[in-house]
XYZ file of N, CA and C in Angstrom:
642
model
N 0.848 -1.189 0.000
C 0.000 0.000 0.000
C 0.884 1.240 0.000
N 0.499 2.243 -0.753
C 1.349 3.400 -0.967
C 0.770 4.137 0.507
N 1.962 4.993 0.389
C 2.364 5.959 1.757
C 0.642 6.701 1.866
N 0.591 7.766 0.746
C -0.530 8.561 0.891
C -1.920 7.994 0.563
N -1.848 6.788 0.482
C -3.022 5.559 0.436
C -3.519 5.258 1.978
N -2.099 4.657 2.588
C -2.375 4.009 3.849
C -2.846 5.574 4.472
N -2.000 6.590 4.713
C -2.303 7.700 5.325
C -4.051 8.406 5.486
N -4.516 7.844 4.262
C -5.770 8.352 3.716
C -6.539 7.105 4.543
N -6.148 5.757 4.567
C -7.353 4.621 5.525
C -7.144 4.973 6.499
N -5.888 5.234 7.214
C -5.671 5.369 8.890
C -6.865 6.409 9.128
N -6.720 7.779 8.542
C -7.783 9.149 8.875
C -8.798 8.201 8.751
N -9.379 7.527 7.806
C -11.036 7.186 7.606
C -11.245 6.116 8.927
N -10.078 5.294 9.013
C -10.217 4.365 10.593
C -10.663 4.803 11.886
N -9.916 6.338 11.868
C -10.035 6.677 12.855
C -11.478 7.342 12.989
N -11.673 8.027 12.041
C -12.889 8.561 11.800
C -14.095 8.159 11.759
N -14.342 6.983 11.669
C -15.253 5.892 10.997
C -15.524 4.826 11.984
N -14.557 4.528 12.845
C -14.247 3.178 13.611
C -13.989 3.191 14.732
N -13.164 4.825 14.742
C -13.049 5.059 16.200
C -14.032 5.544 17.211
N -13.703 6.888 16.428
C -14.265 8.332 16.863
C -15.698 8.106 17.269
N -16.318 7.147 16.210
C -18.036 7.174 16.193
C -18.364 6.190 17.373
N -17.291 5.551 17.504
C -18.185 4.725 18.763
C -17.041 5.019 20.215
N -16.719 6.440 20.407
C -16.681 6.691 21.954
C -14.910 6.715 22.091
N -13.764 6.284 20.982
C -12.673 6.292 21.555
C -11.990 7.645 21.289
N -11.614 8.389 22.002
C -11.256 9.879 22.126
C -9.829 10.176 22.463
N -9.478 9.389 23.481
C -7.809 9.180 24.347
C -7.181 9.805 23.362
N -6.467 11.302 23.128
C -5.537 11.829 22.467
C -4.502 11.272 22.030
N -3.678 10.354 22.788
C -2.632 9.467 22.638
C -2.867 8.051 21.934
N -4.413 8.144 21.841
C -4.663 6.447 21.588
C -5.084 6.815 19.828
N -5.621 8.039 19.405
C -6.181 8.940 18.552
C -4.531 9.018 17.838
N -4.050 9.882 18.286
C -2.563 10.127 17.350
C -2.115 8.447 16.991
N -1.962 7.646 17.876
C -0.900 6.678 17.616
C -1.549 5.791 16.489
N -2.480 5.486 16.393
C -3.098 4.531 16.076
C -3.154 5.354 14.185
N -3.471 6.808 14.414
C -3.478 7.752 13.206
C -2.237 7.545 12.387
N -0.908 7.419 13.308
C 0.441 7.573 12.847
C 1.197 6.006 12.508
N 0.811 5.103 13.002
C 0.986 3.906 12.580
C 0.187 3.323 11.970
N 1.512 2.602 10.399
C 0.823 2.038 9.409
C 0.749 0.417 9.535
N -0.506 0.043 9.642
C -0.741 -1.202 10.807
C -0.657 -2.194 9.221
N -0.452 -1.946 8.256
C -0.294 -3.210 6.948
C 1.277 -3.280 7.190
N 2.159 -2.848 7.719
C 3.611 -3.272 8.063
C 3.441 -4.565 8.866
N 2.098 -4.758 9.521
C 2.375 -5.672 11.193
C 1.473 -6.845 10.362
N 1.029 -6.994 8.912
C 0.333 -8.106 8.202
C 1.764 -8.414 7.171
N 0.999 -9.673 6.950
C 1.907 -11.245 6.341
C 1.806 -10.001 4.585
N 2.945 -10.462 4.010
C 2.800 -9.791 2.913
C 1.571 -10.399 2.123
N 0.913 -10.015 0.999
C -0.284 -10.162 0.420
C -1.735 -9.814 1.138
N -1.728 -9.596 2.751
C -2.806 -8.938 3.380
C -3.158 -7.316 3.778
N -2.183 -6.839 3.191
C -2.076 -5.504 3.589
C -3.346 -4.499 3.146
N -3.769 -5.328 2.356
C -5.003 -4.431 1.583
C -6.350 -4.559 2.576
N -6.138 -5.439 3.785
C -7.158 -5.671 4.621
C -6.829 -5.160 5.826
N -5.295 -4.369 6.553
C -5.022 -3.336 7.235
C -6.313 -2.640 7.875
N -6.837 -1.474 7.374
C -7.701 -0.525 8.380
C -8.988 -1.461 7.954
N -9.440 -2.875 7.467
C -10.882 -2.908 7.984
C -11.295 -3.197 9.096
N -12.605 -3.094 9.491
C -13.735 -3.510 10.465
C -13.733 -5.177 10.925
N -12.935 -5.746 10.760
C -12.607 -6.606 11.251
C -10.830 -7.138 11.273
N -11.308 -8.481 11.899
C -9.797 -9.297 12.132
C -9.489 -9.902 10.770
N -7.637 -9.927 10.912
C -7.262 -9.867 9.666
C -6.047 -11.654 10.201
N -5.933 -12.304 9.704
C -5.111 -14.042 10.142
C -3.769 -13.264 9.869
N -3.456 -13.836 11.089
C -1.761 -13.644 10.511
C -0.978 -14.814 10.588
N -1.579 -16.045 10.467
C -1.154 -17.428 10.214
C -1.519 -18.159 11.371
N -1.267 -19.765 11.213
C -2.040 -20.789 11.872
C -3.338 -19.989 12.374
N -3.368 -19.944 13.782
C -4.473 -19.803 14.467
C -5.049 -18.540 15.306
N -3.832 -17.548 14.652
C -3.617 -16.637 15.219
C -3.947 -15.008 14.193
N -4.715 -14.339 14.843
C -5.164 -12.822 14.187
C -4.666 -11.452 14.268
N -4.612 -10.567 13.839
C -4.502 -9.047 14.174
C -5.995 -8.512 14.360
N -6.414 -8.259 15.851
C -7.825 -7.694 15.952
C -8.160 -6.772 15.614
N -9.280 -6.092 14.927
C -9.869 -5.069 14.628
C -9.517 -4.089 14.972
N -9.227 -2.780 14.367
C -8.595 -1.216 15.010
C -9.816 -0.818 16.411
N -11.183 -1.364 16.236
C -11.726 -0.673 17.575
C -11.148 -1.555 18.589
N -10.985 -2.640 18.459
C -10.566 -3.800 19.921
C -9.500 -3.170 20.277
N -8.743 -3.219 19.410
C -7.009 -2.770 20.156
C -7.401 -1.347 20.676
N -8.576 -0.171 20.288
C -8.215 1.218 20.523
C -9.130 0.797 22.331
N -10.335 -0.092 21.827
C -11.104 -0.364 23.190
C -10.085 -0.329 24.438
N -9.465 -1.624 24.023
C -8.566 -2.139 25.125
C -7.820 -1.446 25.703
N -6.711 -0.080 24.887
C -6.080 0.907 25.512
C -6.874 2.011 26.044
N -8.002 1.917 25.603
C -8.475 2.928 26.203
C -9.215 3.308 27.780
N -9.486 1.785 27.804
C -10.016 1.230 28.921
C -9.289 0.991 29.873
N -7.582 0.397 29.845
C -7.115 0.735 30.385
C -6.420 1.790 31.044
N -6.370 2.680 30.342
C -6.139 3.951 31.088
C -5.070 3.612 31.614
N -4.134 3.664 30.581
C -2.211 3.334 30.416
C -1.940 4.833 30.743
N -0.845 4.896 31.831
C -0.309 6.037 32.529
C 1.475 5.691 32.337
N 1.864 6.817 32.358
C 3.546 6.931 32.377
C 3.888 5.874 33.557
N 3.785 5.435 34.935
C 3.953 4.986 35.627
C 3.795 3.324 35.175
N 3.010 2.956 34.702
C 2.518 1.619 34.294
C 3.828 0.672 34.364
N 3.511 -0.266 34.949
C 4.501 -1.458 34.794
C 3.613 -2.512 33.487
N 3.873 -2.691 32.768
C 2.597 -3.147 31.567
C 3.075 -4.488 31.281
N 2.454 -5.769 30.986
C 2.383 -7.234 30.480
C 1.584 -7.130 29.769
N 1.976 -7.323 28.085
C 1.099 -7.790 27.554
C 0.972 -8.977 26.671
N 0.088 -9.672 26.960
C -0.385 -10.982 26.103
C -0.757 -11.481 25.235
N -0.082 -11.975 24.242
C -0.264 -12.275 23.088
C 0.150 -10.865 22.006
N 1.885 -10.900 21.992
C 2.463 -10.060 21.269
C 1.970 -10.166 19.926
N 1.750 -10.851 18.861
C 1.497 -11.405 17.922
C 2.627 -10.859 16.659
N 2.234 -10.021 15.813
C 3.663 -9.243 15.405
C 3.708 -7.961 15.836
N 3.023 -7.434 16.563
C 3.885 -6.298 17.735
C 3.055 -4.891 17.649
N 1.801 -5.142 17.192
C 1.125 -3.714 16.709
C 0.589 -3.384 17.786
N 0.291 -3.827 18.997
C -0.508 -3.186 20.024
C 1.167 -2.880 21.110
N 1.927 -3.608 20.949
C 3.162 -3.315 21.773
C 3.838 -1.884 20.657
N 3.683 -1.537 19.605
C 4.430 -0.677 18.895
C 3.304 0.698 19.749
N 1.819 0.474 19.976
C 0.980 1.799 20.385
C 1.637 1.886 21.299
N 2.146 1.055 22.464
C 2.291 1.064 23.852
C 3.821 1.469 23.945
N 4.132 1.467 22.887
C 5.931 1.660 23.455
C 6.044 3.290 23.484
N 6.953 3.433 24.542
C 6.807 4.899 25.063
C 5.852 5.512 25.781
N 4.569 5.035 26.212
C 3.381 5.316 26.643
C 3.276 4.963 28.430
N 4.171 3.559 28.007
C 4.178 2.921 29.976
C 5.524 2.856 30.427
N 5.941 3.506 31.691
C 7.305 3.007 32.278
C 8.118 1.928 31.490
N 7.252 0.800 32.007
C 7.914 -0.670 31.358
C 6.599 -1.805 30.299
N 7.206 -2.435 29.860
C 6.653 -2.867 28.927
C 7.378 -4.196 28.636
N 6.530 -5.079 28.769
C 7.114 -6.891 28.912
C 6.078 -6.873 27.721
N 6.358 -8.125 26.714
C 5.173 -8.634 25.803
C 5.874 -9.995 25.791
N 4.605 -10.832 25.869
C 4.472 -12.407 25.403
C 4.055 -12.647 24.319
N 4.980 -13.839 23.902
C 4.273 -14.735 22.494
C 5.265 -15.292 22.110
N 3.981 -16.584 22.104
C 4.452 -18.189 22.238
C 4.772 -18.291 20.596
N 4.160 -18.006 19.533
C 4.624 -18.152 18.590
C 5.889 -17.895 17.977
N 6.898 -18.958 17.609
C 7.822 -17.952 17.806
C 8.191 -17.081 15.963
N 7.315 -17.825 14.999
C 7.181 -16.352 14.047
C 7.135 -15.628 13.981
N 5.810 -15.145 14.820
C 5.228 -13.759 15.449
C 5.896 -13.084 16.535
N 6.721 -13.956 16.970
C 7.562 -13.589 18.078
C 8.503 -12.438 17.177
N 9.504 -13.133 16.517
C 10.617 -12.626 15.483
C 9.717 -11.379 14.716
N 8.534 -11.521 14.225
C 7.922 -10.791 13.295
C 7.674 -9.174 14.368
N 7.619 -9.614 15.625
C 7.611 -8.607 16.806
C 8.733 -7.267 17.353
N 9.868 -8.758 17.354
C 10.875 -8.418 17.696
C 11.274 -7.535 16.288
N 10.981 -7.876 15.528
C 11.485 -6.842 14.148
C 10.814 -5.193 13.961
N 9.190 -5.765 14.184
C 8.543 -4.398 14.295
C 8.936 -3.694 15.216
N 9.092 -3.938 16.190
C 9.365 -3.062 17.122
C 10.861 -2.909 17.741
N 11.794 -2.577 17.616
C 13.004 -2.654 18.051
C 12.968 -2.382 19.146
N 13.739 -2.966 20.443
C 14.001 -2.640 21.915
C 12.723 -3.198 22.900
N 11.983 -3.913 21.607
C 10.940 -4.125 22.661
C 11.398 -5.668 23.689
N 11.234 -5.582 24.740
C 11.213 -6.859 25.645
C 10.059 -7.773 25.614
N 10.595 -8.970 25.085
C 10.061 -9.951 24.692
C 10.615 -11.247 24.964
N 9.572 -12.107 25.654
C 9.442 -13.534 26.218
C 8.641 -14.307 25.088
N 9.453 -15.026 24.718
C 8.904 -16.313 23.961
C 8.613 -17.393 25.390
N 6.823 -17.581 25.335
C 6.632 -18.753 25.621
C 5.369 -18.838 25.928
N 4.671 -19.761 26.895
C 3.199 -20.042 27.149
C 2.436 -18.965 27.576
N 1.743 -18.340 26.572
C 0.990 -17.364 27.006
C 0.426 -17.463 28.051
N -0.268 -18.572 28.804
C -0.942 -18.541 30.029
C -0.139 -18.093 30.601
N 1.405 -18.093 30.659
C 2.072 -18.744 31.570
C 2.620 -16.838 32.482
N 2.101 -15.981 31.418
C 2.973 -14.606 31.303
C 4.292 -14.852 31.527
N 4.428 -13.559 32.202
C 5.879 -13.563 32.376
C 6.662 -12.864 33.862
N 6.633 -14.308 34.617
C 6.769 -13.736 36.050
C 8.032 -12.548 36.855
N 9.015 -13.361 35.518
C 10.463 -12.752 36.249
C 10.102 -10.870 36.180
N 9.220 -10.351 35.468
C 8.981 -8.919 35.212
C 7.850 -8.433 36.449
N 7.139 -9.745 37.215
C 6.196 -9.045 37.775
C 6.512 -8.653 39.297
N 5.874 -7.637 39.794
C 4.753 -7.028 39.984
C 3.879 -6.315 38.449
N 3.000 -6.572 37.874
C 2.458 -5.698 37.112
C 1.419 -4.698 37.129
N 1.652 -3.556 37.155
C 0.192 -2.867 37.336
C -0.768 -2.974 36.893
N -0.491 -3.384 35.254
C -1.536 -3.730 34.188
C -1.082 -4.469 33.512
N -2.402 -5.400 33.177
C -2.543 -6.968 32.147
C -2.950 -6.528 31.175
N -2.225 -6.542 29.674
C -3.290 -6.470 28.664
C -3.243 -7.773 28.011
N -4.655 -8.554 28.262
C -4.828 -9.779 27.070
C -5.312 -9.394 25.381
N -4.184 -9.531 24.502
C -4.740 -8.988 23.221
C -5.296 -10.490 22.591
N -6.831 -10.411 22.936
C -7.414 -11.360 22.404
C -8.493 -12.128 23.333
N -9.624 -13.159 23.196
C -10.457 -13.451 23.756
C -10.013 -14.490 24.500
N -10.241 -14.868 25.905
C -10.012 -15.725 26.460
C -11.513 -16.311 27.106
N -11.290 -17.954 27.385
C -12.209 -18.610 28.227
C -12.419 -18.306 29.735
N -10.964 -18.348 29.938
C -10.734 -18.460 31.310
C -9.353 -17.445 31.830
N -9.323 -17.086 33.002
C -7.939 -16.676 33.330
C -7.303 -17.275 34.032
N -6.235 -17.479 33.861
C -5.141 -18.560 34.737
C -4.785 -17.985 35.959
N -4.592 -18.410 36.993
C -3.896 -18.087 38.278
C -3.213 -17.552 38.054
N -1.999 -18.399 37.330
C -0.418 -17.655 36.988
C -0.671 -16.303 36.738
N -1.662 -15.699 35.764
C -1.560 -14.397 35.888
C -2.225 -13.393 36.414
N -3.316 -13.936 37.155
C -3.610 -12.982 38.342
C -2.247 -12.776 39.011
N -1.559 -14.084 39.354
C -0.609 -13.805 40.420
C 0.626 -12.928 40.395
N 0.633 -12.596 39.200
C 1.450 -11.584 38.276
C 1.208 -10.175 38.819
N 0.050 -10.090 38.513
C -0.647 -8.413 39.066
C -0.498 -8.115 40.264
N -0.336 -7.168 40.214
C 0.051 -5.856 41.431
C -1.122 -5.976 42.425
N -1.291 -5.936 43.659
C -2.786 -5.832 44.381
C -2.805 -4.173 43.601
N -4.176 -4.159 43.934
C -4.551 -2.856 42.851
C -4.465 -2.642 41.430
N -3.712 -3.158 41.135
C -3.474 -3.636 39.376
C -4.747 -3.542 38.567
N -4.923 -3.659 36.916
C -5.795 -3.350 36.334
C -5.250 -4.586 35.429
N -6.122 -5.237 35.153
C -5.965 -6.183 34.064
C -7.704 -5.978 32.818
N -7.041 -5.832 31.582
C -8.397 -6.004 30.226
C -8.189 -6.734 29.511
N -9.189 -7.447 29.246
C -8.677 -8.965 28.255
C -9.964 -8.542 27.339
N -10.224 -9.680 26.293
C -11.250 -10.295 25.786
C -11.605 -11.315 26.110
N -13.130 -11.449 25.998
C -13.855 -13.046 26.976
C -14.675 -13.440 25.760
N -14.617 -14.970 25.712
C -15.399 -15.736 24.668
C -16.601 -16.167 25.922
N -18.131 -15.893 25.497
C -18.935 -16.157 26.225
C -19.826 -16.719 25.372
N -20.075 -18.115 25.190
C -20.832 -19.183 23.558
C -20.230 -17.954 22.772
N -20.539 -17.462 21.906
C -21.232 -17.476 20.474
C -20.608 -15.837 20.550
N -20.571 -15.184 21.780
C -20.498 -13.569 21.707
C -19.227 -13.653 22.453
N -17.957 -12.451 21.877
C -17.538 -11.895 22.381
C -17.564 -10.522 22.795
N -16.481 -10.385 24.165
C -16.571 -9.261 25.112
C -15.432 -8.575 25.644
N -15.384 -7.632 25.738
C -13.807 -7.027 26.642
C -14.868 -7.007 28.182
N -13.060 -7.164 29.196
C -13.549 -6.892 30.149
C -12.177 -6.605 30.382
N -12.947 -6.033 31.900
C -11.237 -4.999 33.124
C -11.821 -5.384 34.193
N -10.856 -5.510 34.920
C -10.827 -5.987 36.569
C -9.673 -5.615 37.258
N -10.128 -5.529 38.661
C -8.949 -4.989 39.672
C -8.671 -6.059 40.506
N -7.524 -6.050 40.725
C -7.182 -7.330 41.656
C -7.497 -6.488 43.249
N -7.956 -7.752 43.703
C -8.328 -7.145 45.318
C -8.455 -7.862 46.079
N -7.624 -7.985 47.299
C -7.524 -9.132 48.248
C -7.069 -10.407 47.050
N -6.123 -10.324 46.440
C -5.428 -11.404 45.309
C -6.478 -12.547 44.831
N -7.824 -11.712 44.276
C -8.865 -12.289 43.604
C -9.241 -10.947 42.549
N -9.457 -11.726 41.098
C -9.634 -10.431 40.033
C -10.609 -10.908 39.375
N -11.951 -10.205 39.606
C -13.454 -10.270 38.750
C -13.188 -9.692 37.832
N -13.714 -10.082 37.055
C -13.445 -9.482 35.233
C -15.206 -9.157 35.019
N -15.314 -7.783 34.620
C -16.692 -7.086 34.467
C -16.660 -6.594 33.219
N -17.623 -7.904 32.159
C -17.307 -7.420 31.009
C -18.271 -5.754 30.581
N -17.439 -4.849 29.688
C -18.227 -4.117 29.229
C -18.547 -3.165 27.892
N -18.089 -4.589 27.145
C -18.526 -3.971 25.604
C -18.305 -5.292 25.250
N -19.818 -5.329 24.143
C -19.740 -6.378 23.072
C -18.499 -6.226 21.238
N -18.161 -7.217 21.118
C -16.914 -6.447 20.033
C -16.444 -7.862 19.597
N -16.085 -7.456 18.320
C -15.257 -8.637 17.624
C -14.112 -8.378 18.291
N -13.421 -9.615 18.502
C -12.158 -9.398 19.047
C -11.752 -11.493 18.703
N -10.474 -11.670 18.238
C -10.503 -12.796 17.784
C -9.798 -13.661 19.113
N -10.185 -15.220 19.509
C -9.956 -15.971 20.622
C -8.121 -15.983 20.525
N -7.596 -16.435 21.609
C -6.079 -16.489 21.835
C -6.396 -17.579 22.307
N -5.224 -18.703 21.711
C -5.137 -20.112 22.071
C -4.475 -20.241 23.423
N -4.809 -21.280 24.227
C -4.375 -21.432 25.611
C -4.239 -20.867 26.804
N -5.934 -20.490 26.384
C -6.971 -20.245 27.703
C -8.270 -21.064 27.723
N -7.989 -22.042 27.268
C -9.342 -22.772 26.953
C -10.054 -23.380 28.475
N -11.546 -23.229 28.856
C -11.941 -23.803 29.373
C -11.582 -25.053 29.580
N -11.100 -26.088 30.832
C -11.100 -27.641 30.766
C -12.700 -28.474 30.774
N -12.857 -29.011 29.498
C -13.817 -29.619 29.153
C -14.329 -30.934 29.579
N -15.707 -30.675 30.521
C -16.298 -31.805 31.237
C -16.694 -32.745 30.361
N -16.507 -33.929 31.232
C -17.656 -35.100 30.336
C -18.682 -35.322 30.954
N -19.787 -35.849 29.842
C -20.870 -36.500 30.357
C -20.985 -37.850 30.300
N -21.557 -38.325 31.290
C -21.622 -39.869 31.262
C -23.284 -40.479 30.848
């Protein structure tokens, strides 16, 4: 995609995708305006960059929609102070908004394509290859969790990560609908209160453990 092409979808993204449904955050508004998000797609997808939905960036794994990623930062309410984890680096477009934005900045991902494809987009960024459930302890206390992507369930391991007081926002697969949600850890228990319906695509290995029937 040419320079003054992409420049021309980012304005209509923002305009169109953002703006109209409630995301305002000045910082979340510029960044998202100024980064050309068909750099962070597999070559031949770039032409699907600023749409209204999720775009594959191989096996099983997506780049979510420009409102999910703007939801998610916005909701968190990322401050200079932030000690930040985030989950499911994929090739590095929600860690490229965030760089410079939080104190510190850890990103996971188990893939290790997307890992490399990360580590490239983003130079200097700190990055753990491995089990996304698993985060990434040696970095924590964390103030804030960002899960980029829908989960079943949340693992211990990364509540136990978070800061008491901490802010963690994920995406939740609930049947058929997904949801963002944010929660505060308190007394080292974190309710997740979902509050927006939204495409946002599932992240492998958070799956519910599946009962049988007899």
């Amino acid at each position: 995609m040419q320079s003054a092409q992409s420049e021309t979808s980012r304005r209509h993204m923002i305009d169109s995708q953002l703006r109209t449904n409630g995301v305002t955050a000045a910082w979340i508004v510029k960044a998202m305006g100024e980064l050309p998000r068909e750099t962070f797609l597999p070559a031949g997808r770039e032409a699907f960059a600023y749409l209204d939905r999720s775009v594959p960036l191989g096996k099983d794994r997506m780049l979510n929609p420009p409102l999910a990623t703007a939801e998610i930062l916005q909701s968190a309410e990322v401050s200079e102070q932030d000690n930040v984890l985030l989950i499911g680096a994929g090739t590095g477009y929600m860690a490229a908004l965030l760089a410079g934005r939080a104190a510190k900045l850890v990103a996971v991902e188990s893939d290790s394509g997307l890992a490399k494809a990360a580590a490239t987009n983003v130079p200097g960024l700190k990055l753990v290859e491995g089990n996304l459930a698993e985060g990434a302890p040696k970095g924590a206390p964390y103030s804030l969790i960002l899960i980029d992507g829908a989960i079943e369930t949340l693992p211990d391991a990364i509540v136990a990560q978070l800061a008491e007081g901490g802010r963690i926002v994920t995406g939740l697969v609930d049947g058929p609908v997904r949801r963002l949600a944010i929660g505060t850890k308190h007394g080292g228990h974190v309710a997740l209160r979902p509050f927006a319906d939204i495409e946002i695509a599932p992240l492998p290995g958070f799956e519910k453990a599946r009962e049988f029937v007899f």
